[in-house]
mmCIF file of C-alpha atoms and ligand atoms in Angstrom:
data_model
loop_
_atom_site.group_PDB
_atom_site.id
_atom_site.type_symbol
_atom_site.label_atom_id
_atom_site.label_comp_id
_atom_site.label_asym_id
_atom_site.label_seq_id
_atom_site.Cartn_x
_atom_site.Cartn_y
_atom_site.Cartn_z
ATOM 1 C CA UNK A 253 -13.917 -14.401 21.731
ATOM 2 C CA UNK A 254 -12.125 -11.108 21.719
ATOM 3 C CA UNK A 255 -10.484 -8.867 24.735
ATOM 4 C CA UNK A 256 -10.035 -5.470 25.836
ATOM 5 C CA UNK A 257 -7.563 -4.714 29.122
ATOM 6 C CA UNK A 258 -8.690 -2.242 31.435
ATOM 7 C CA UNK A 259 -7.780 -0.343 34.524
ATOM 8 C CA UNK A 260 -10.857 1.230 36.170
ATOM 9 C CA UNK A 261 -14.573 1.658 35.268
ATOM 10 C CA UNK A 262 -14.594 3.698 32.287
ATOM 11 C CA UNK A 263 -12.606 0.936 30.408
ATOM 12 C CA UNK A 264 -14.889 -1.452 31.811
ATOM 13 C CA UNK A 265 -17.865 1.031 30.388
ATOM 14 C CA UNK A 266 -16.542 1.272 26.943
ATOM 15 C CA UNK A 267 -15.522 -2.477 26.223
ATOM 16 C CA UNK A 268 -18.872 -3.576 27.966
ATOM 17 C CA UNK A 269 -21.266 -1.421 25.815
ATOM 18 C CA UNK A 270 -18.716 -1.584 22.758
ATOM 19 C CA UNK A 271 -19.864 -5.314 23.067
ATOM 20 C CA UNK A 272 -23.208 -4.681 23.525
ATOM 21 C CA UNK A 273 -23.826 -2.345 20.760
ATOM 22 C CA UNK A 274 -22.478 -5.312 18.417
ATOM 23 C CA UNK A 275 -24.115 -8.145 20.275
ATOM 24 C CA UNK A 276 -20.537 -9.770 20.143
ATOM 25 C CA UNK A 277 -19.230 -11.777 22.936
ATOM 26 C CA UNK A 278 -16.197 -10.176 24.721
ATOM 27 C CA UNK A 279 -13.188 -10.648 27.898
ATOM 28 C CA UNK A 280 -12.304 -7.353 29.937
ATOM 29 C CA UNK A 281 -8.782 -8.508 30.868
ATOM 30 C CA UNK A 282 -6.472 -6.988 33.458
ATOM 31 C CA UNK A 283 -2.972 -7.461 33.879
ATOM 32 C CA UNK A 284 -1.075 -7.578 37.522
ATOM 33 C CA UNK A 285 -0.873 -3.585 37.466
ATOM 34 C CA UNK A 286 -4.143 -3.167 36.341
ATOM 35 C CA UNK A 287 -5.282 -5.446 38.826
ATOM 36 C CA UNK A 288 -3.270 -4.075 42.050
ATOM 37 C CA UNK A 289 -4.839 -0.677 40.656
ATOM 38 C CA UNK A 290 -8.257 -1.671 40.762
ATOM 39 C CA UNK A 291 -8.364 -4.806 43.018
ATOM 40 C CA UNK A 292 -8.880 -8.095 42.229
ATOM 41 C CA UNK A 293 -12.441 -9.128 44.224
ATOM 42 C CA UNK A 294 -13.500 -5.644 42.648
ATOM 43 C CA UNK A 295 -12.953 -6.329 39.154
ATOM 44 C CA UNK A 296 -14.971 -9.519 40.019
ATOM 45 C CA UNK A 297 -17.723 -8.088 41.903
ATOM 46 C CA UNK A 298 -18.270 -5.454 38.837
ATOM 47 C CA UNK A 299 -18.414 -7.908 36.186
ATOM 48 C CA UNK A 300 -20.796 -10.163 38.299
ATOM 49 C CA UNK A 301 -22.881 -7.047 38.515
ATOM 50 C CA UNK A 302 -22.817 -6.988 34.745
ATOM 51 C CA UNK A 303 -23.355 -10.162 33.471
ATOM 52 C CA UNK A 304 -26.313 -10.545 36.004
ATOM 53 C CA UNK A 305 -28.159 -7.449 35.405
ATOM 54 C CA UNK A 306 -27.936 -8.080 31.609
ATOM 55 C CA UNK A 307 -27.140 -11.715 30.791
ATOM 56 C CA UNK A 308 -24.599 -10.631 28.983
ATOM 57 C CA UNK A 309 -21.495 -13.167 27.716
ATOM 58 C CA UNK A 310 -18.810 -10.985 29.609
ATOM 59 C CA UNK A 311 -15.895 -12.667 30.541
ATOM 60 C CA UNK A 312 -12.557 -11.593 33.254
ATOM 61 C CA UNK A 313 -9.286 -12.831 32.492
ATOM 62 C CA UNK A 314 -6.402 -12.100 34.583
ATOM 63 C CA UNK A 315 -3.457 -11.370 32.345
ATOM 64 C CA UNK A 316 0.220 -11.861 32.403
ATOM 65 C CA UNK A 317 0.122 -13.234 36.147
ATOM 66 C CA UNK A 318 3.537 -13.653 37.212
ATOM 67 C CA UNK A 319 2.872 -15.944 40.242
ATOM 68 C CA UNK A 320 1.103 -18.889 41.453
ATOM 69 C CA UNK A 321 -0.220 -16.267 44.518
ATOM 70 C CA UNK A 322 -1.649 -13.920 42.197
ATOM 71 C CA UNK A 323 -3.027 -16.817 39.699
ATOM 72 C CA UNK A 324 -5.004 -18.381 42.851
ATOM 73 C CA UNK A 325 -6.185 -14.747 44.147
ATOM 74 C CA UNK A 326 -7.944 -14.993 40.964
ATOM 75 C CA UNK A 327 -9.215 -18.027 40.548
ATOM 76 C CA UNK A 328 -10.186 -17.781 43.636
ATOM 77 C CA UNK A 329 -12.296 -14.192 42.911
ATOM 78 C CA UNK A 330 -14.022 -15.936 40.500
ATOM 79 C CA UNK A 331 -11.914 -14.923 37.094
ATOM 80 C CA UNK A 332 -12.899 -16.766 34.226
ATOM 81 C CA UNK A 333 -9.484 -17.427 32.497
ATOM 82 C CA UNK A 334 -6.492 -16.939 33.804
ATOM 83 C CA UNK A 335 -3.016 -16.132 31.979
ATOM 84 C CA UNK A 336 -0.161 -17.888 33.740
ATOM 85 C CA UNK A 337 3.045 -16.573 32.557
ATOM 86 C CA UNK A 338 6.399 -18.001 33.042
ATOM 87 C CA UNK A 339 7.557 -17.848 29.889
ATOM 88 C CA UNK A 340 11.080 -15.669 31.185
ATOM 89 C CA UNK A 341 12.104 -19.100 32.308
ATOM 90 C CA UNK A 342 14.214 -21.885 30.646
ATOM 91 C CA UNK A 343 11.409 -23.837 29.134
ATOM 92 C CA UNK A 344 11.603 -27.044 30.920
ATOM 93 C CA UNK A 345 10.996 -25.046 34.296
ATOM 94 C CA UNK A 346 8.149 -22.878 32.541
ATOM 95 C CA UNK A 347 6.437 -26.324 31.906
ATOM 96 C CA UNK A 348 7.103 -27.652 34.903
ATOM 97 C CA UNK A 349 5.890 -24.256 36.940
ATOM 98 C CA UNK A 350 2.776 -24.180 34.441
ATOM 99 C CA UNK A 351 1.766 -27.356 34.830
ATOM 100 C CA UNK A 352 1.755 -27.301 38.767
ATOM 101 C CA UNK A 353 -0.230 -23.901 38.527
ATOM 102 C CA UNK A 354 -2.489 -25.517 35.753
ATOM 103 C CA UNK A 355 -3.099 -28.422 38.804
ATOM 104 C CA UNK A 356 -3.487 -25.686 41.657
ATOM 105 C CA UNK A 357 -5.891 -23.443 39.835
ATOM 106 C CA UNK A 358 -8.180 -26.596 38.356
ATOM 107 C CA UNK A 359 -8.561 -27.677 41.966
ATOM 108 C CA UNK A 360 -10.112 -24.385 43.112
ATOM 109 C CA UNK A 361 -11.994 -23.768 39.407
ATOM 110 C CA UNK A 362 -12.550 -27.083 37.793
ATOM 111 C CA UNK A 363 -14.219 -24.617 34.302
ATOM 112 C CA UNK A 364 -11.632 -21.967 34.385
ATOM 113 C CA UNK A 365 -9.352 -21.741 31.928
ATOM 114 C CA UNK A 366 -5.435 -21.572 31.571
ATOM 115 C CA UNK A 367 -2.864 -19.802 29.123
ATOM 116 C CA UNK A 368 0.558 -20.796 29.165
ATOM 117 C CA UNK A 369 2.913 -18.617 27.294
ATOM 118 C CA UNK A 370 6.053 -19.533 25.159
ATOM 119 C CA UNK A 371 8.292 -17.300 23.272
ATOM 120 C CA UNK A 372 9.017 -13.830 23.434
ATOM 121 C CA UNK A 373 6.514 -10.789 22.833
ATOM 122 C CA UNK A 374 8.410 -8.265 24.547
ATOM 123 C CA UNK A 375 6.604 -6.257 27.317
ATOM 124 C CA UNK A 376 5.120 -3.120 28.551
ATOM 125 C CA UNK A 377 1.925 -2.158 26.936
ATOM 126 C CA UNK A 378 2.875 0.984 26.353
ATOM 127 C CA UNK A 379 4.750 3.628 23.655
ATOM 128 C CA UNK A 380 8.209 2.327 22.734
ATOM 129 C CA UNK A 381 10.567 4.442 21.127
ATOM 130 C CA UNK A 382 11.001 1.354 18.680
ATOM 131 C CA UNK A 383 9.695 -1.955 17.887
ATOM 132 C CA UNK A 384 11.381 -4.904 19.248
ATOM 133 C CA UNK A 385 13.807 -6.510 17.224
ATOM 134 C CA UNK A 386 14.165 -10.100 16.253
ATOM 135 C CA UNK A 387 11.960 -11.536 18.585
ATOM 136 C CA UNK A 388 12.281 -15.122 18.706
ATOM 137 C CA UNK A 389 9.177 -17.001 17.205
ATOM 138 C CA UNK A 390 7.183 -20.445 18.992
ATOM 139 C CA UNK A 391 8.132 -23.540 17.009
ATOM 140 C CA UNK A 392 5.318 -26.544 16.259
ATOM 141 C CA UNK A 393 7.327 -28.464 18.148
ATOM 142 C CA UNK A 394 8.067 -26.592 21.135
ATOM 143 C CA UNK A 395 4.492 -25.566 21.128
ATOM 144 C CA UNK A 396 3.014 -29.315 20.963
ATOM 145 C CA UNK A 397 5.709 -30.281 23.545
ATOM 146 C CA UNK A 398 4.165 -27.421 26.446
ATOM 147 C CA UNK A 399 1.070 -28.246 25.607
ATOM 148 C CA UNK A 400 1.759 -32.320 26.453
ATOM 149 C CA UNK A 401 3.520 -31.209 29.084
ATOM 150 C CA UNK A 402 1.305 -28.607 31.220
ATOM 151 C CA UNK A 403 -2.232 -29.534 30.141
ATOM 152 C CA UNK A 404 -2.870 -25.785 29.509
ATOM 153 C CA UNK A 405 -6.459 -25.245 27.798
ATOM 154 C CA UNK A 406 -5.055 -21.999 25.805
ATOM 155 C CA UNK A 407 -1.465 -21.274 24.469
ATOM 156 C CA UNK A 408 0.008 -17.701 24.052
ATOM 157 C CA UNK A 409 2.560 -18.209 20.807
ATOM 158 C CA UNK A 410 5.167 -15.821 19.319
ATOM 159 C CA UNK A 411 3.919 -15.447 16.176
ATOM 160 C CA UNK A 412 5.186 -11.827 15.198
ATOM 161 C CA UNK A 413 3.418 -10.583 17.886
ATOM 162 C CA UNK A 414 4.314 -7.930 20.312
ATOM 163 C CA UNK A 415 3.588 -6.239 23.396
ATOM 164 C CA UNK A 416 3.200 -2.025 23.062
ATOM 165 C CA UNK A 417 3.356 0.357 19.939
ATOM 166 C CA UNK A 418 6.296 2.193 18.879
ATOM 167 C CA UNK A 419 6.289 5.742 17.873
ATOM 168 C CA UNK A 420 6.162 4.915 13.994
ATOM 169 C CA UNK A 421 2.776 2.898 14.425
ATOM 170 C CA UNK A 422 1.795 4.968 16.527
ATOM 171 C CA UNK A 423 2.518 8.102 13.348
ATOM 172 C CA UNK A 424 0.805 5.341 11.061
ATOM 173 C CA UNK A 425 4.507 4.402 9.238
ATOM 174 C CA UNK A 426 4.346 0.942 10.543
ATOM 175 C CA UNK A 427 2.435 -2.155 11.382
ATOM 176 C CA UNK A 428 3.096 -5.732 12.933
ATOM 177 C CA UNK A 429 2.932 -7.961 10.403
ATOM 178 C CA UNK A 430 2.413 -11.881 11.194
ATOM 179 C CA UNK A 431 3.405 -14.953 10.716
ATOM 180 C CA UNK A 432 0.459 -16.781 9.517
ATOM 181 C CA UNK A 433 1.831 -20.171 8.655
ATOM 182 C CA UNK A 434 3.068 -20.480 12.075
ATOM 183 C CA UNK A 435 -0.121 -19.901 13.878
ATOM 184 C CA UNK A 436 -2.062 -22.381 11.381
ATOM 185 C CA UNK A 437 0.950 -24.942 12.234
ATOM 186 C CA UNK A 438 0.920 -24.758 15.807
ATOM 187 C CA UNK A 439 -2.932 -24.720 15.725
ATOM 188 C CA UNK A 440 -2.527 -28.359 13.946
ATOM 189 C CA UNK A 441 0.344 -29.055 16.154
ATOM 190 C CA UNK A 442 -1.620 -28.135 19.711
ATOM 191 C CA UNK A 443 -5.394 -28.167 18.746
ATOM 192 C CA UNK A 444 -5.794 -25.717 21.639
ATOM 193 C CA UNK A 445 -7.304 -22.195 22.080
ATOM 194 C CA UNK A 446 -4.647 -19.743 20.917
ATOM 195 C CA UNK A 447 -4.218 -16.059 22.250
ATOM 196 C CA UNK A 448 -2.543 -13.673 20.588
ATOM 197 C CA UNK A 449 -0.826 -11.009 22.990
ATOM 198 C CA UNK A 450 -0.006 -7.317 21.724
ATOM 199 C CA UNK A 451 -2.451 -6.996 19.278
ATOM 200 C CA UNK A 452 -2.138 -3.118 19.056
ATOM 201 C CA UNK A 453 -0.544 -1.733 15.798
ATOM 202 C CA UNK A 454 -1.350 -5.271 13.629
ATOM 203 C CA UNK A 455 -2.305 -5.063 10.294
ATOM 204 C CA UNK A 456 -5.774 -5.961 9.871
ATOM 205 C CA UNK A 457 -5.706 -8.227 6.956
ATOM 206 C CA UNK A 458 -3.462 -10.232 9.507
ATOM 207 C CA UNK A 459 -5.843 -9.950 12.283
ATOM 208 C CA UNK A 460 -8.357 -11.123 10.122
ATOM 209 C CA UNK A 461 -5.854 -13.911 8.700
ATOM 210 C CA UNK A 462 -5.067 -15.059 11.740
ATOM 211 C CA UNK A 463 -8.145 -15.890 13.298
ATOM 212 C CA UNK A 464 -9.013 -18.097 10.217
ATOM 213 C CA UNK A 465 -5.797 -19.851 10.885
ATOM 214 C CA UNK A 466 -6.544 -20.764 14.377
ATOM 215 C CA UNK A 467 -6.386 -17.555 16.864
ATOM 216 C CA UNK A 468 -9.043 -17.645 19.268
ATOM 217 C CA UNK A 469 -8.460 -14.496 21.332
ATOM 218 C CA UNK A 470 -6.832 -11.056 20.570
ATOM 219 C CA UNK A 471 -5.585 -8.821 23.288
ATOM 220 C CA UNK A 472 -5.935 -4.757 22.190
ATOM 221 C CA UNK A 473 -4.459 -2.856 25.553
ATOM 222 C CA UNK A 474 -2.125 -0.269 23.806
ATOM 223 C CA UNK A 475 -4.976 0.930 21.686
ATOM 224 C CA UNK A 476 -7.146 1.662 24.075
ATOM 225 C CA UNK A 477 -4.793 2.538 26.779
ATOM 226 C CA UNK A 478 -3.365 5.843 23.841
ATOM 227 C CA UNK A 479 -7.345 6.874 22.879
ATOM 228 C CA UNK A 480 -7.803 6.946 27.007
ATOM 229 C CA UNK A 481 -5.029 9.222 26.917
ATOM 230 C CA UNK A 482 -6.009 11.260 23.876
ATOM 231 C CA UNK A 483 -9.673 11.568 24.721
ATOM 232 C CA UNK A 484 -8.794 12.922 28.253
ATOM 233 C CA UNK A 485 -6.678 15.551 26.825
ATOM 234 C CA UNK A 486 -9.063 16.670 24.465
ATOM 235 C CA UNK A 487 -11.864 17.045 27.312
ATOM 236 C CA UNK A 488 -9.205 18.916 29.440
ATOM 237 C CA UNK A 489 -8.189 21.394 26.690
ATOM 238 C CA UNK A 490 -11.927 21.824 25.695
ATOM 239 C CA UNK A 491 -13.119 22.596 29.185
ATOM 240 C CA UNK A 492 -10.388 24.413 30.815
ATOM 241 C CA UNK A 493 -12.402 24.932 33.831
ATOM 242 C CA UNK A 494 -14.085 21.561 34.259
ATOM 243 C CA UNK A 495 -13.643 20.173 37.733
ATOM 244 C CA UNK A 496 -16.381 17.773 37.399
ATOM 245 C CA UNK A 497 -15.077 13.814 36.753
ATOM 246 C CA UNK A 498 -18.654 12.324 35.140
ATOM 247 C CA UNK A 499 -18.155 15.465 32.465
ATOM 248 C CA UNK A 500 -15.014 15.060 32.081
ATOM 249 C CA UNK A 501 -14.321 11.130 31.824
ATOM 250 C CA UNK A 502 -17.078 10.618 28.947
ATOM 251 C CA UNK A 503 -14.344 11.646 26.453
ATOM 252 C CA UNK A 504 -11.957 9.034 27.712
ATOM 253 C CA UNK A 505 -14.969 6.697 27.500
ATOM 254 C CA UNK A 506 -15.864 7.749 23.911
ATOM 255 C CA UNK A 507 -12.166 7.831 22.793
ATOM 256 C CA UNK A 508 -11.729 3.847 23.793
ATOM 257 C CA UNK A 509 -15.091 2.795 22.560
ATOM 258 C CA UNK A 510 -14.131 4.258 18.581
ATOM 259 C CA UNK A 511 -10.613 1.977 19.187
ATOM 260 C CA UNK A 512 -12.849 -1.337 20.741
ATOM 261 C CA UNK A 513 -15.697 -1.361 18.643
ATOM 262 C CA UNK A 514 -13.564 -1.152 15.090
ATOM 263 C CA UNK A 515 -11.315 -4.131 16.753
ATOM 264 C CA UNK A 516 -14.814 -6.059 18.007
ATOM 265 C CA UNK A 517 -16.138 -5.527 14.161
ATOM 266 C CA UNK A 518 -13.166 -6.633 12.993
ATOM 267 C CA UNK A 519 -12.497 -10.043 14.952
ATOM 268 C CA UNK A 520 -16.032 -10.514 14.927
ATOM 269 C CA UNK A 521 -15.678 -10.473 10.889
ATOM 270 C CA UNK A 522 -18.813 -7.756 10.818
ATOM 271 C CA UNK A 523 -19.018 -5.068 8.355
ATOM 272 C CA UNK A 524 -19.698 -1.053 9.901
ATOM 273 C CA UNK A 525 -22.715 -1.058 7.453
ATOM 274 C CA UNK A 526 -24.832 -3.923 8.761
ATOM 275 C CA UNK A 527 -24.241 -3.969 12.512
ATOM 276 C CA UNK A 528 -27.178 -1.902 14.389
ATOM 277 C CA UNK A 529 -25.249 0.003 17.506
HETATM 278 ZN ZN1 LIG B 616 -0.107 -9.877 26.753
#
């Protein structure tokens, strides 16, 4: 199950018929921003709209939530999965704070799911001048232990993941590279769902590595959020005197769908040449 955040309807657009086109499953996630942005019974109501006009396995998780008010605003709305991160805080108070949101959120969703998050994957999806440095990595231990200890259904590790691209992967010089033993140690360690968070800029041999090792859900925000940007300026420069939004947004729909549907094919292990779009 794969993931695409968004912040309005042409993101929703181009992850939901990226999907579509590949018959793959997918989750439109939006973070706190993205959510204040677009409003959180409104991200709801459009996905019901979608999954009931075309039975379609669509799923909303609400990412990075910061609070237990926000968390229950969602579960409340109806969000499928929710990301509960307190991971800034010493760890025995991140379990602690987890596992009381984990109890709060189960009592007003008994199905929806929760991701706890331990370690550090930086933040901001967004251009950095560099890539962090020497982020600190989940251990086996420390994973098994928050797991125990919260009764999370889905764990967010540090696995050489990060949040954002820098400006060299963003030239093509660079790539997140990951650590693969970790993830297939913690997955033995936790038996949970795993998420991996900044996806953007990851080489895809370690995408594809990854999952095999015990990744369950990629998040791609960066990506998409830079071919939004790129296929907006290319519509403005093209049509200098365009005033008209449906004419103009296409682009920015048609920019994000090339990023999500070569991450869907990827995750989803299909090759270009035998999926029918
Ligand atoms: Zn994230």
């Amino acid at each position: 199950m794969k993931y695409g955040n968004i912040s309005d309807l042409t993101g929703v657009k181009a992850v939901f018929e990226s999907a579509r086109e590949l018959r793959v499953p997918v989750i439109v996630g939006l973070s706190e921003g993205e959510l204040a942005f677009m409003g959180v019974r409104e991200a709801a109501a459009v996905l019901n709209v979608l999954r009931q006009e075309h039975d379609y396995p669509i799923f909303l998780n609400a990412d990075h939530t910061h609070s237990l008010a926000s968390a229950e605003d969602a579960a409340r709305a109806g969000f499928d999965s929710i990301v509960f991160d307190r991971s800034e805080l010493p760890f025995d108070q991140n379990i602690s704070e987890t596992k009381r949101a984990v109890e709060a959120l189960k009592g007003i969703n008994p199905s929806i799911l929760i991701e706890g998050e331990i370690g550090e994957i930086g933040t901001g999806s967004e251009i950095h001048e560099q890539a962090p440095q020497g982020l600190r990595l989940t251990t086996p231990e420390e994973a098994k232990q928050f797991a125990a200890g919260t009764g999370i259904d889905i764990l967010a590790p540090a696995v050489g993941n990060s949040h954002g691209l820098s400006r060299s992967m963003i030239r093509g010089e660079a790539q997140k590279r990951l650590n693969i033993d970790r993830i297939a140690e913690i997955a033995k360690e936790t038996g949970l769902f795993m998420t991996q968070h900044g996806a953007s800029g990851t080489n895809d041999e370690d995408l594809r590595r990854a999952i095999q090792a015990g990744i369950t859900e990629v998040h791609i925000n960066t990506e998409v959020r830079l071919a939004w940007r790129r296929g907006l300026e290319t519509a403005f420069t093209k049509e200098r005197d365009q005033i008209v939004p449906y004419k103009l947004l296409p682009a920015a729909v048609d920019a994000m769908k090339h990023v999500v549907r070569a991450r869907l094919l990827l995750f989803n292990g299909k090759q270009r040449s035998t999926v029918s779009a």
